[in-house]
Short mmCIF file of C-alpha atoms and ligand atoms in Angstrom, two decimals:
data_model
loop_
_atom_site.label_atom_id
_atom_site.label_comp_id
_atom_site.label_asym_id
_atom_site.label_seq_id
_atom_site.Cartn_x
_atom_site.Cartn_y
_atom_site.Cartn_z
CA MET A 1 -13.35 72.33 137.43
CA GLY A 2 -13.75 75.56 135.40
CA ASP A 3 -16.40 76.38 132.81
CA THR A 4 -16.85 74.14 129.82
CA ALA A 5 -18.44 74.60 126.40
CA LYS A 6 -20.43 71.86 124.71
CA ILE A 7 -20.55 71.20 120.99
CA GLY A 8 -23.12 68.75 119.70
CA ILE A 9 -21.84 67.22 116.49
CA GLY A 10 -22.69 64.01 114.62
CA GLY A 11 -25.06 62.97 117.40
CA LYS A 12 -22.31 63.30 119.97
CA ASP A 13 -21.66 65.94 122.65
CA VAL A 14 -18.08 67.09 123.03
CA GLU A 15 -17.20 69.00 126.17
CA LEU A 16 -14.42 71.55 125.82
CA PRO A 17 -12.64 73.48 128.59
CA VAL A 18 -13.07 77.26 128.72
CA LEU A 19 -9.88 79.08 129.68
CA LYS A 20 -9.82 82.46 131.41
CA GLY A 21 -7.18 85.14 130.96
CA THR A 22 -6.51 88.07 133.28
CA ALA A 23 -8.47 90.30 130.89
CA GLY A 24 -10.32 89.91 127.61
CA PRO A 25 -12.74 87.25 126.38
CA ASP A 26 -12.51 83.67 127.63
CA VAL A 27 -11.34 81.13 125.08
CA VAL A 28 -12.77 77.74 124.25
CA ASP A 29 -9.91 75.24 124.21
CA ILE A 30 -10.55 73.17 121.09
CA ARG A 31 -7.28 71.24 121.09
CA LYS A 32 -9.02 67.90 121.66
CA LEU A 33 -11.85 68.58 119.22
CA TYR A 34 -10.32 66.88 116.19
CA ALA A 35 -9.36 63.77 118.16
CA GLU A 36 -12.80 63.49 119.77
CA ALA A 37 -15.15 64.64 117.00
CA ASP A 38 -13.09 64.37 113.79
CA VAL A 39 -13.81 68.00 112.83
CA PHE A 40 -11.67 71.10 112.43
CA THR A 41 -12.78 74.65 113.21
CA TYR A 42 -12.87 77.17 110.38
CA ASP A 43 -11.72 80.77 110.94
CA PRO A 44 -9.82 82.28 108.00
CA GLY A 45 -8.44 85.68 109.02
CA PHE A 46 -8.40 84.47 112.65
CA THR A 47 -11.25 86.79 113.64
CA SER A 48 -12.33 84.52 116.51
CA THR A 49 -9.21 82.49 117.19
CA ALA A 50 -6.59 82.98 119.90
CA SER A 51 -3.41 81.60 118.35
CA CYS A 52 -1.37 81.55 121.57
CA GLU A 53 -1.21 82.44 125.24
CA SER A 54 0.71 85.65 125.89
CA LYS A 55 1.59 87.92 128.82
CA ILE A 56 2.98 90.82 126.80
CA THR A 57 0.29 93.10 125.38
CA PHE A 58 -3.44 93.48 125.94
CA ILE A 59 -5.91 95.35 123.73
CA ASP A 60 -9.54 96.11 124.53
CA GLY A 61 -10.72 97.35 121.17
CA ASP A 62 -14.20 98.37 122.37
CA LYS A 63 -12.84 100.57 125.12
CA GLY A 64 -9.79 101.80 123.16
CA VAL A 65 -7.28 100.37 125.65
CA LEU A 66 -3.72 99.21 124.88
CA LEU A 67 -1.55 97.88 127.71
CA HIS A 68 2.05 96.69 127.58
CA ARG A 69 2.74 94.34 130.51
CA GLY A 70 -0.25 96.06 132.15
CA TYR A 71 0.90 99.66 131.62
CA PRO A 72 -1.35 101.94 129.47
CA ILE A 73 0.27 103.12 126.24
CA ASP A 74 -0.45 106.80 126.95
CA GLN A 75 1.43 106.63 130.26
CA LEU A 76 4.36 104.92 128.61
CA ALA A 77 4.39 107.44 125.75
CA GLU A 78 4.31 110.34 128.17
CA LYS A 79 6.63 109.13 130.94
CA SER A 80 8.85 106.38 129.59
CA SER A 81 11.40 106.06 126.79
CA PHE A 82 11.57 103.62 123.89
CA LEU A 83 14.47 101.69 125.38
CA GLU A 84 12.69 101.38 128.72
CA VAL A 85 9.60 100.09 126.88
CA CYS A 86 11.86 97.59 125.07
CA TYR A 87 13.11 96.32 128.42
CA LEU A 88 9.54 96.14 129.73
CA LEU A 89 8.30 94.16 126.73
CA LEU A 90 11.23 91.76 126.88
CA HIS A 91 11.46 91.20 130.63
CA GLY A 92 7.93 91.83 131.89
CA GLU A 93 8.83 94.55 134.43
CA LEU A 94 10.12 98.11 134.27
CA PRO A 95 13.89 98.10 134.87
CA THR A 96 15.60 99.36 138.01
CA ALA A 97 18.11 102.15 137.39
CA ALA A 98 20.97 99.62 137.33
CA GLU A 99 19.10 97.26 134.99
CA TYR A 100 18.31 100.14 132.67
CA THR A 101 21.94 101.29 132.55
CA GLU A 102 23.10 97.78 131.68
CA PHE A 103 20.39 97.34 129.02
CA GLU A 104 21.14 100.72 127.43
CA HIS A 105 24.84 99.80 127.36
CA ASN A 106 24.09 96.44 125.71
CA ILE A 107 22.01 98.10 123.01
CA THR A 108 24.39 101.00 122.44
CA TYR A 109 27.40 98.71 122.06
CA HIS A 110 25.73 96.53 119.42
CA THR A 111 24.72 99.30 117.01
CA MET A 112 27.58 98.87 114.53
CA LEU A 113 27.27 96.49 111.62
CA HIS A 114 30.06 94.26 110.39
CA GLU A 115 31.92 96.37 107.84
CA GLN A 116 31.43 93.72 105.18
CA PHE A 117 27.69 94.19 105.63
CA ASP A 118 27.92 97.54 103.85
CA ARG A 119 28.91 95.77 100.66
CA PHE A 120 25.67 93.86 100.92
CA PHE A 121 23.72 97.14 100.53
CA MET A 122 25.67 97.96 97.38
CA GLY A 123 24.07 94.96 95.67
CA PHE A 124 20.67 96.66 95.60
CA ARG A 125 19.62 98.93 92.74
CA ARG A 126 20.03 102.52 93.78
CA ASP A 127 16.28 103.15 93.50
CA ALA A 128 15.35 100.06 95.56
CA HIS A 129 12.45 100.55 97.95
CA PRO A 130 13.90 100.77 101.48
CA MET A 131 11.52 98.01 102.65
CA ALA A 132 12.99 95.68 100.00
CA ILE A 133 16.41 96.46 101.44
CA MET A 134 15.13 95.86 104.98
CA VAL A 135 13.74 92.40 104.17
CA GLY A 136 17.01 91.36 102.52
CA ALA A 137 19.41 93.00 104.97
CA VAL A 138 17.71 91.77 108.14
CA GLY A 139 17.53 88.23 106.74
CA ALA A 140 21.24 88.52 105.97
CA LEU A 141 22.02 89.23 109.64
CA SER A 142 21.81 85.48 110.23
CA ALA A 143 24.72 85.02 107.83
CA PHE A 144 26.82 87.61 109.67
CA TYR A 145 25.94 86.77 113.27
CA HIS A 146 25.48 83.00 113.35
CA ASP A 147 27.21 82.93 116.72
CA SER A 148 23.83 83.97 118.18
CA THR A 149 21.45 81.75 116.24
CA ASN A 150 21.21 78.76 118.59
CA ILE A 151 17.62 79.29 119.70
CA ASP A 152 17.94 76.70 122.50
CA ASP A 153 20.61 78.75 124.26
CA PRO A 154 19.13 81.60 126.39
CA GLU A 155 22.40 83.53 126.07
CA HIS A 156 22.22 83.34 122.26
CA ARG A 157 18.59 84.42 122.35
CA MET A 158 19.44 87.47 124.43
CA ILE A 159 22.43 88.47 122.28
CA ALA A 160 20.36 88.12 119.10
CA THR A 161 17.67 90.26 120.78
CA HIS A 162 20.14 93.01 121.69
CA ARG A 163 21.71 92.86 118.26
CA MET A 164 18.44 93.25 116.46
CA ILE A 165 17.13 96.16 118.56
CA ALA A 166 20.55 97.83 118.26
CA LYS A 167 21.25 97.24 114.57
CA MET A 168 17.80 97.92 113.17
CA PRO A 169 18.25 101.75 113.26
CA THR A 170 21.65 101.38 111.58
CA ILE A 171 20.17 99.19 108.83
CA ALA A 172 17.09 101.43 108.41
CA ALA A 173 19.24 104.56 108.18
CA ARG A 174 21.51 102.86 105.63
CA ALA A 175 18.50 101.84 103.54
CA PHE A 176 17.45 105.51 103.58
CA LYS A 177 20.92 106.87 102.81
CA TYR A 178 21.40 104.36 100.03
CA SER A 179 18.18 105.44 98.30
CA ARG A 180 19.33 109.07 98.57
CA GLY A 181 22.82 108.38 97.23
CA GLN A 182 24.38 109.79 100.41
CA PRO A 183 27.25 108.26 102.40
CA PHE A 184 26.43 105.97 105.30
CA VAL A 185 26.73 107.53 108.74
CA TYR A 186 28.16 105.42 111.57
CA PRO A 187 26.35 105.19 114.93
CA ARG A 188 27.60 107.25 117.87
CA ASN A 189 27.50 105.87 121.38
CA ASP A 190 27.10 109.19 123.18
CA LEU A 191 23.67 109.76 121.62
CA SER A 192 20.30 108.38 122.70
CA TYR A 193 18.61 105.70 120.58
CA ALA A 194 16.35 108.19 118.76
CA GLU A 195 19.07 110.86 118.41
CA ASN A 196 21.45 108.33 116.98
CA PHE A 197 18.88 107.17 114.44
CA LEU A 198 17.95 110.70 113.33
CA ARG A 199 21.63 111.57 113.02
CA MET A 200 22.34 108.46 110.91
CA CYS A 201 19.45 109.50 108.63
CA PHE A 202 19.92 113.23 108.36
CA SER A 203 23.55 114.15 108.94
CA VAL A 204 25.80 114.65 105.93
CA PRO A 205 29.58 115.14 105.86
CA ALA A 206 29.16 118.65 104.48
CA GLU A 207 27.58 120.09 107.62
CA ASP A 208 27.08 119.63 111.35
CA TRP A 209 23.99 117.92 112.68
CA LYS A 210 22.62 118.92 116.07
CA PRO A 211 19.93 116.96 117.90
CA ASN A 212 16.66 118.81 118.42
CA PRO A 213 15.06 117.69 121.72
CA VAL A 214 11.47 118.16 120.49
CA LEU A 215 12.05 116.12 117.33
CA THR A 216 14.07 113.48 119.16
CA ARG A 217 11.34 113.09 121.75
CA ALA A 218 8.74 112.82 118.96
CA MET A 219 10.79 110.10 117.23
CA ASP A 220 11.15 108.20 120.50
CA ARG A 221 7.41 108.47 121.14
CA ILE A 222 6.59 107.22 117.64
CA PHE A 223 8.81 104.21 118.35
CA ILE A 224 6.96 103.61 121.65
CA LEU A 225 3.56 103.79 119.91
CA HIS A 226 4.57 101.10 117.41
CA ALA A 227 6.56 98.83 119.74
CA ASP A 228 4.02 96.00 120.00
CA HIS A 229 0.40 95.26 119.21
CA GLU A 230 -0.20 91.65 120.30
CA GLN A 231 -1.00 89.02 117.63
CA ASN A 232 -1.27 91.22 114.50
CA ALA A 233 -0.38 89.82 111.05
CA SER A 234 3.37 90.48 111.18
CA THR A 235 3.74 89.27 114.77
CA SER A 236 1.81 86.12 113.96
CA THR A 237 4.12 85.69 110.96
CA VAL A 238 7.18 85.94 113.22
CA ARG A 239 5.68 83.41 115.64
CA LEU A 240 4.78 80.99 112.85
CA ALA A 241 8.22 81.27 111.25
CA GLY A 242 9.86 80.83 114.66
CA SER A 243 7.71 77.82 115.56
CA SER A 244 9.71 75.71 113.09
CA GLY A 245 12.93 76.57 114.91
CA ALA A 246 14.09 79.14 112.33
CA ASN A 247 16.70 81.59 113.64
CA PRO A 248 15.45 84.91 115.02
CA PHE A 249 16.99 87.09 112.30
CA ALA A 250 15.17 85.09 109.63
CA CYS A 251 11.92 85.28 111.63
CA ILE A 252 12.12 89.07 111.94
CA ALA A 253 12.81 89.34 108.19
CA ALA A 254 9.56 87.37 107.65
CA GLY A 255 7.76 89.84 109.93
CA ILE A 256 9.11 92.78 107.93
CA ALA A 257 7.86 91.19 104.70
CA CYS A 258 4.36 90.86 106.17
CA LEU A 259 4.39 94.41 107.55
CA TRP A 260 5.13 95.78 104.09
CA GLY A 261 1.53 95.22 102.91
CA PRO A 262 -0.78 98.24 102.60
CA SER A 263 -3.41 96.76 104.95
CA HIS A 264 -0.83 96.61 107.70
CA GLY A 265 2.25 98.85 107.82
CA GLY A 266 1.60 100.76 104.63
CA ALA A 267 -1.55 102.61 105.78
CA ASN A 268 0.15 105.78 107.07
CA GLU A 269 1.52 106.49 103.61
CA GLU A 270 -2.00 106.05 102.21
CA ALA A 271 -3.42 108.38 104.87
CA LEU A 272 -0.91 111.09 103.94
CA ASN A 273 -1.72 110.65 100.24
CA MET A 274 -5.41 111.01 101.02
CA LEU A 275 -4.86 114.28 102.93
CA LYS A 276 -2.78 115.58 100.00
CA GLU A 277 -5.51 114.58 97.57
CA ILE A 278 -8.16 116.42 99.59
CA GLY A 279 -5.77 119.37 99.81
CA THR A 280 -8.04 121.99 101.34
CA VAL A 281 -10.74 122.03 104.02
CA ASP A 282 -13.49 123.10 101.59
CA ARG A 283 -13.08 119.83 99.64
CA ILE A 284 -13.76 117.62 102.68
CA PRO A 285 -17.58 117.32 102.29
CA GLU A 286 -17.17 116.12 98.70
CA TYR A 287 -14.53 113.60 99.79
CA VAL A 288 -16.65 112.32 102.69
CA GLN A 289 -19.54 111.85 100.27
CA GLY A 290 -17.26 109.67 98.14
CA VAL A 291 -16.53 107.53 101.21
CA LYS A 292 -20.24 107.16 101.92
CA ASP A 293 -20.84 106.24 98.27
CA ARG A 294 -18.21 103.54 98.87
CA ARG A 295 -15.94 104.80 96.13
CA TYR A 296 -12.98 104.71 98.55
CA ARG A 297 -12.19 104.40 102.25
CA LEU A 298 -11.13 107.05 104.68
CA MET A 299 -7.51 106.05 105.21
CA GLY A 300 -6.25 106.20 108.79
CA PHE A 301 -9.78 105.45 109.98
CA GLY A 302 -11.16 102.17 111.28
CA HIS A 303 -9.36 99.19 112.76
CA ARG A 304 -9.99 95.47 112.96
CA VAL A 305 -9.67 95.50 116.74
CA TYR A 306 -10.35 99.09 117.88
CA LYS A 307 -14.03 99.95 117.64
CA ASN A 308 -13.28 103.11 119.62
CA TYR A 309 -10.59 105.82 119.39
CA ASP A 310 -7.21 104.10 118.92
CA PRO A 311 -5.35 105.19 122.11
CA ARG A 312 -2.18 105.61 120.05
CA ALA A 313 -3.93 108.08 117.74
CA LYS A 314 -4.46 110.54 120.63
CA VAL A 315 -0.76 110.55 121.51
CA MET A 316 0.14 110.79 117.82
CA GLN A 317 -2.12 113.83 117.40
CA THR A 318 -0.35 115.67 120.26
CA THR A 319 3.05 114.67 118.89
CA CYS A 320 2.01 115.90 115.45
CA HIS A 321 1.14 119.36 116.80
CA GLU A 322 4.45 119.55 118.71
CA VAL A 323 6.54 118.56 115.69
CA LEU A 324 4.79 120.90 113.26
CA ALA A 325 5.15 123.82 115.70
CA GLU A 326 8.84 123.01 116.15
CA VAL A 327 9.61 122.87 112.43
CA GLY A 328 7.69 126.13 111.92
CA ASN A 329 4.81 124.50 110.08
CA ALA A 330 1.99 124.81 112.61
CA ASP A 331 -0.20 126.10 109.78
CA ASP A 332 0.44 123.06 107.57
CA PRO A 333 -2.69 122.87 105.39
CA LEU A 334 -2.63 119.08 105.66
CA LEU A 335 -2.92 119.31 109.46
CA LYS A 336 -5.91 121.60 109.04
CA VAL A 337 -7.50 119.09 106.65
CA ALA A 338 -6.79 116.23 109.06
CA MET A 339 -8.31 118.00 112.06
CA GLU A 340 -11.41 119.11 110.19
CA LEU A 341 -11.86 115.68 108.60
CA GLU A 342 -11.58 114.04 112.01
CA LYS A 343 -14.16 116.45 113.47
CA ILE A 344 -16.62 115.85 110.64
CA ALA A 345 -16.19 112.08 110.65
CA LEU A 346 -16.56 111.78 114.43
CA ASN A 347 -19.90 113.57 114.25
CA ASP A 348 -21.29 111.88 111.17
CA PRO A 349 -23.78 109.00 111.70
CA TYR A 350 -22.15 106.97 108.86
CA PHE A 351 -18.89 106.75 110.82
CA ILE A 352 -20.51 106.61 114.26
CA GLU A 353 -22.71 103.64 113.30
CA ARG A 354 -19.72 101.74 111.92
CA LYS A 355 -17.55 102.63 114.92
CA LEU A 356 -14.93 104.21 112.69
CA TYR A 357 -12.39 106.27 114.63
CA PRO A 358 -8.94 107.59 113.72
CA ASN A 359 -6.20 104.98 114.06
CA VAL A 360 -2.50 105.56 114.76
CA ASP A 361 -1.82 106.13 111.07
CA PHE A 362 -4.10 109.13 110.72
CA TYR A 363 -1.58 111.61 112.12
CA SER A 364 1.66 109.66 111.79
CA GLY A 365 2.18 110.40 108.07
CA ILE A 366 2.04 114.19 108.57
CA THR A 367 4.34 113.90 111.59
CA LEU A 368 6.93 111.73 109.86
CA ARG A 369 6.91 114.01 106.84
CA ALA A 370 7.58 116.99 109.11
CA LEU A 371 10.47 115.07 110.69
CA GLY A 372 11.99 114.86 107.21
CA PHE A 373 11.11 111.32 106.11
CA PRO A 374 9.77 110.52 102.63
CA PRO A 375 6.67 108.26 102.50
CA GLU A 376 8.65 105.17 101.45
CA MET A 377 10.44 105.30 104.83
CA PHE A 378 7.24 105.25 106.91
CA THR A 379 6.90 101.47 106.98
CA VAL A 380 10.63 101.12 107.64
CA LEU A 381 10.23 103.20 110.81
CA PHE A 382 7.31 101.00 111.81
CA ALA A 383 9.48 97.90 111.30
CA LEU A 384 12.30 99.40 113.33
CA ALA A 385 9.98 100.08 116.27
CA ARG A 386 8.05 96.80 116.00
CA THR A 387 11.23 94.73 116.07
CA VAL A 388 11.16 94.67 119.87
CA GLY A 389 7.55 93.47 119.89
CA TRP A 390 8.33 90.76 117.37
CA ILE A 391 11.36 89.56 119.27
CA ALA A 392 9.60 89.68 122.66
CA GLN A 393 6.76 87.57 121.22
CA TRP A 394 9.24 85.20 119.56
CA LYS A 395 11.15 84.78 122.85
CA GLU A 396 7.95 84.16 124.78
CA MET A 397 7.02 81.44 122.30
CA ILE A 398 10.43 79.74 122.33
CA GLU A 399 10.50 79.79 126.15
CA ASP A 400 7.03 78.21 126.40
CA PRO A 401 7.59 74.47 127.12
CA SER A 402 4.33 73.55 125.38
CA GLN A 403 5.39 75.27 122.15
CA LYS A 404 4.80 73.29 118.94
CA ILE A 405 5.29 74.00 115.28
CA GLY A 406 2.36 76.09 114.00
CA ARG A 407 0.41 74.01 111.52
CA PRO A 408 -3.11 75.21 110.64
CA ARG A 409 -5.52 72.83 108.96
CA GLN A 410 -7.87 73.58 106.06
CA LEU A 411 -11.28 73.07 104.58
CA TYR A 412 -10.38 71.28 101.34
CA THR A 413 -12.69 72.11 98.41
CA GLY A 414 -10.49 70.89 95.55
CA ALA A 415 -10.86 67.82 93.34
CA PRO A 416 -11.44 64.50 95.12
CA GLN A 417 -8.91 61.72 94.51
CA ARG A 418 -8.70 60.70 90.83
CA ASP A 419 -6.38 58.73 88.58
CA TYR A 420 -3.63 60.20 86.43
CA VAL A 421 -4.58 60.61 82.74
CA SER A 422 -1.82 60.44 80.11
CA VAL A 423 -1.53 63.47 77.82
CA ASP A 424 -2.90 61.73 74.69
CA LYS A 425 -6.13 60.91 76.56
CA ARG A 426 -6.73 64.45 77.93
CA GLY A 427 -8.95 67.00 76.35
N1 ACO B 501 -13.54 104.24 105.62
C1 ACO B 501 -14.85 104.04 105.33
N2 ACO B 501 -15.54 102.97 105.68
C2 ACO B 501 -14.90 102.02 106.38
C3 ACO B 501 -13.53 102.15 106.73
C4 ACO B 501 -12.86 103.31 106.33
N3 ACO B 501 -11.57 103.51 106.64
N4 ACO B 501 -13.15 101.06 107.44
C5 ACO B 501 -14.24 100.27 107.52
N5 ACO B 501 -15.29 100.85 106.88
C6 ACO B 501 -16.66 100.37 106.82
C7 ACO B 501 -16.83 99.25 105.80
O1 ACO B 501 -17.20 99.74 104.53
C8 ACO B 501 -17.93 98.43 106.46
O2 ACO B 501 -19.15 99.08 106.23
P1 ACO B 501 -20.47 98.23 105.87
O3 ACO B 501 -20.76 97.39 107.08
O4 ACO B 501 -21.52 99.23 105.56
O5 ACO B 501 -20.09 97.38 104.68
C9 ACO B 501 -17.64 98.54 107.95
O6 ACO B 501 -16.96 99.80 108.09
C10 ACO B 501 -16.77 97.41 108.50
O7 ACO B 501 -15.64 97.30 107.65
P2 ACO B 501 -14.66 96.03 107.62
O8 ACO B 501 -13.85 96.11 106.38
O9 ACO B 501 -15.44 94.79 107.89
O10 ACO B 501 -13.77 96.30 108.88
P3 ACO B 501 -12.41 95.57 109.22
O11 ACO B 501 -12.35 95.51 110.69
O12 ACO B 501 -12.24 94.30 108.49
O13 ACO B 501 -11.35 96.61 108.61
C11 ACO B 501 -9.49 98.02 108.33
C12 ACO B 501 -10.33 97.16 109.31
C13 ACO B 501 -8.91 97.12 107.22
C14 ACO B 501 -8.34 98.66 109.10
C15 ACO B 501 -10.41 99.10 107.70
O14 ACO B 501 -11.00 99.88 108.73
C16 ACO B 501 -9.68 100.00 106.70
O15 ACO B 501 -9.57 99.62 105.53
N6 ACO B 501 -9.18 101.18 107.15
C17 ACO B 501 -8.43 102.05 106.30
C18 ACO B 501 -6.96 101.58 106.26
C19 ACO B 501 -6.22 101.88 107.52
O16 ACO B 501 -6.25 102.98 108.05
N7 ACO B 501 -5.49 100.86 108.01
C20 ACO B 501 -4.65 101.03 109.21
C21 ACO B 501 -4.98 100.03 110.24
S1 ACO B 501 -4.04 100.38 111.69
C22 ACO B 501 -2.51 99.60 111.47
O17 ACO B 501 -2.31 98.70 110.71
C23 ACO B 501 -1.41 100.15 112.30
#
């Protein structure tokens, strides 16, 4: 018999099992609490609630650790590739050479979209935000590929998985091209995942496009850094949508909608805007004072889970330097502002006391801008990369025999029961 927790309520003691994971805090299993004590637990924002059991990603926010299937994110970013990380997240182990070749083939040969799909894009206003296009287009995949929407069939689940990882760059690049008024570029199977995506975004019929290994590697690494992050808001949205049996394309569209919010996927755009607003290093003290006076927040700083340096931010900082040097912008004034701001904040008691460290978004805006992306594409790139995390978490949930529809309860504070009053008697 393992540990138990006791709650004394209404003169009665209820004993609850305590479950242990391989790492991280134990959890008190409250599933029987309502039946035994007629009470719910209350935790809006899920700050103390484990919503599921998972074997995919582990975060230790106090130590600044992020592991995918046990492997540290910095090792994966340095030594692996995005597609290998996709395989790892989906299957639990790094692939053998043969498994990798087969996986890469499966992804590469699903990158095209049904031709009729292009007409779907044409329905959007030409100035539509690319995230609006993403939500609509990814949801529409279920209408085009309903031969892979039977969630009870493992083969269907795997095909839908391959399709989504493969088609997301094509959809994202089309959303970008559409907003620019440029022709769509078809995928090419001889290019790597990141090369293919950059080419679909930046090549135009009027001139040749050549892959740049430094920029391609940076793009791939940015995808790795955003691939999964355990039960964050968008992932929990995907799980909740999927718990009703909804098809995976619809679930991922729900995840994209959630990611769109500025507290989640939109923060890198805000961080870039902040650096632009500061503009020069000499204005940093004044800006930091404004943060301390609580007039605004330091964007790209702080995290709900990390109370230490976000391990992804370190990799992003290195990538940022590499990209800016490659595009001949090593002296970018915004990079200077970012580095100085980081130095000041990390040594200032206000930020130290509150455990505020740079998060992944602090350097990603400058990097993505140097790669050629406008701010409205930043969240789209996040969605593209996170698709594998969403789908791996969705698959894990569907394959769990104890899976149930997600149905939170509530603390009701509205009117008690009362009788209907006809309109002539109201007032
Ligand atoms: N700048 C200044 N002060 C901050 C910041 C910040 N970025 N973040 C938190 N604080 C302060 C708060 O004012 C508060 O101080 P107080 O105790 O004196 O009132 C304390 O730190 C705790 O703040 P909370 O809001 O309770 O922290 P929470 O964990 O809920 O917030 C969040 C996390 C939303 C990410 C927050 O740090 C923030 O707004 N950061 C800026 C936005 C950002 O960069 N988001 C990206 C997140 S990473 C991602 O989504 C990939």
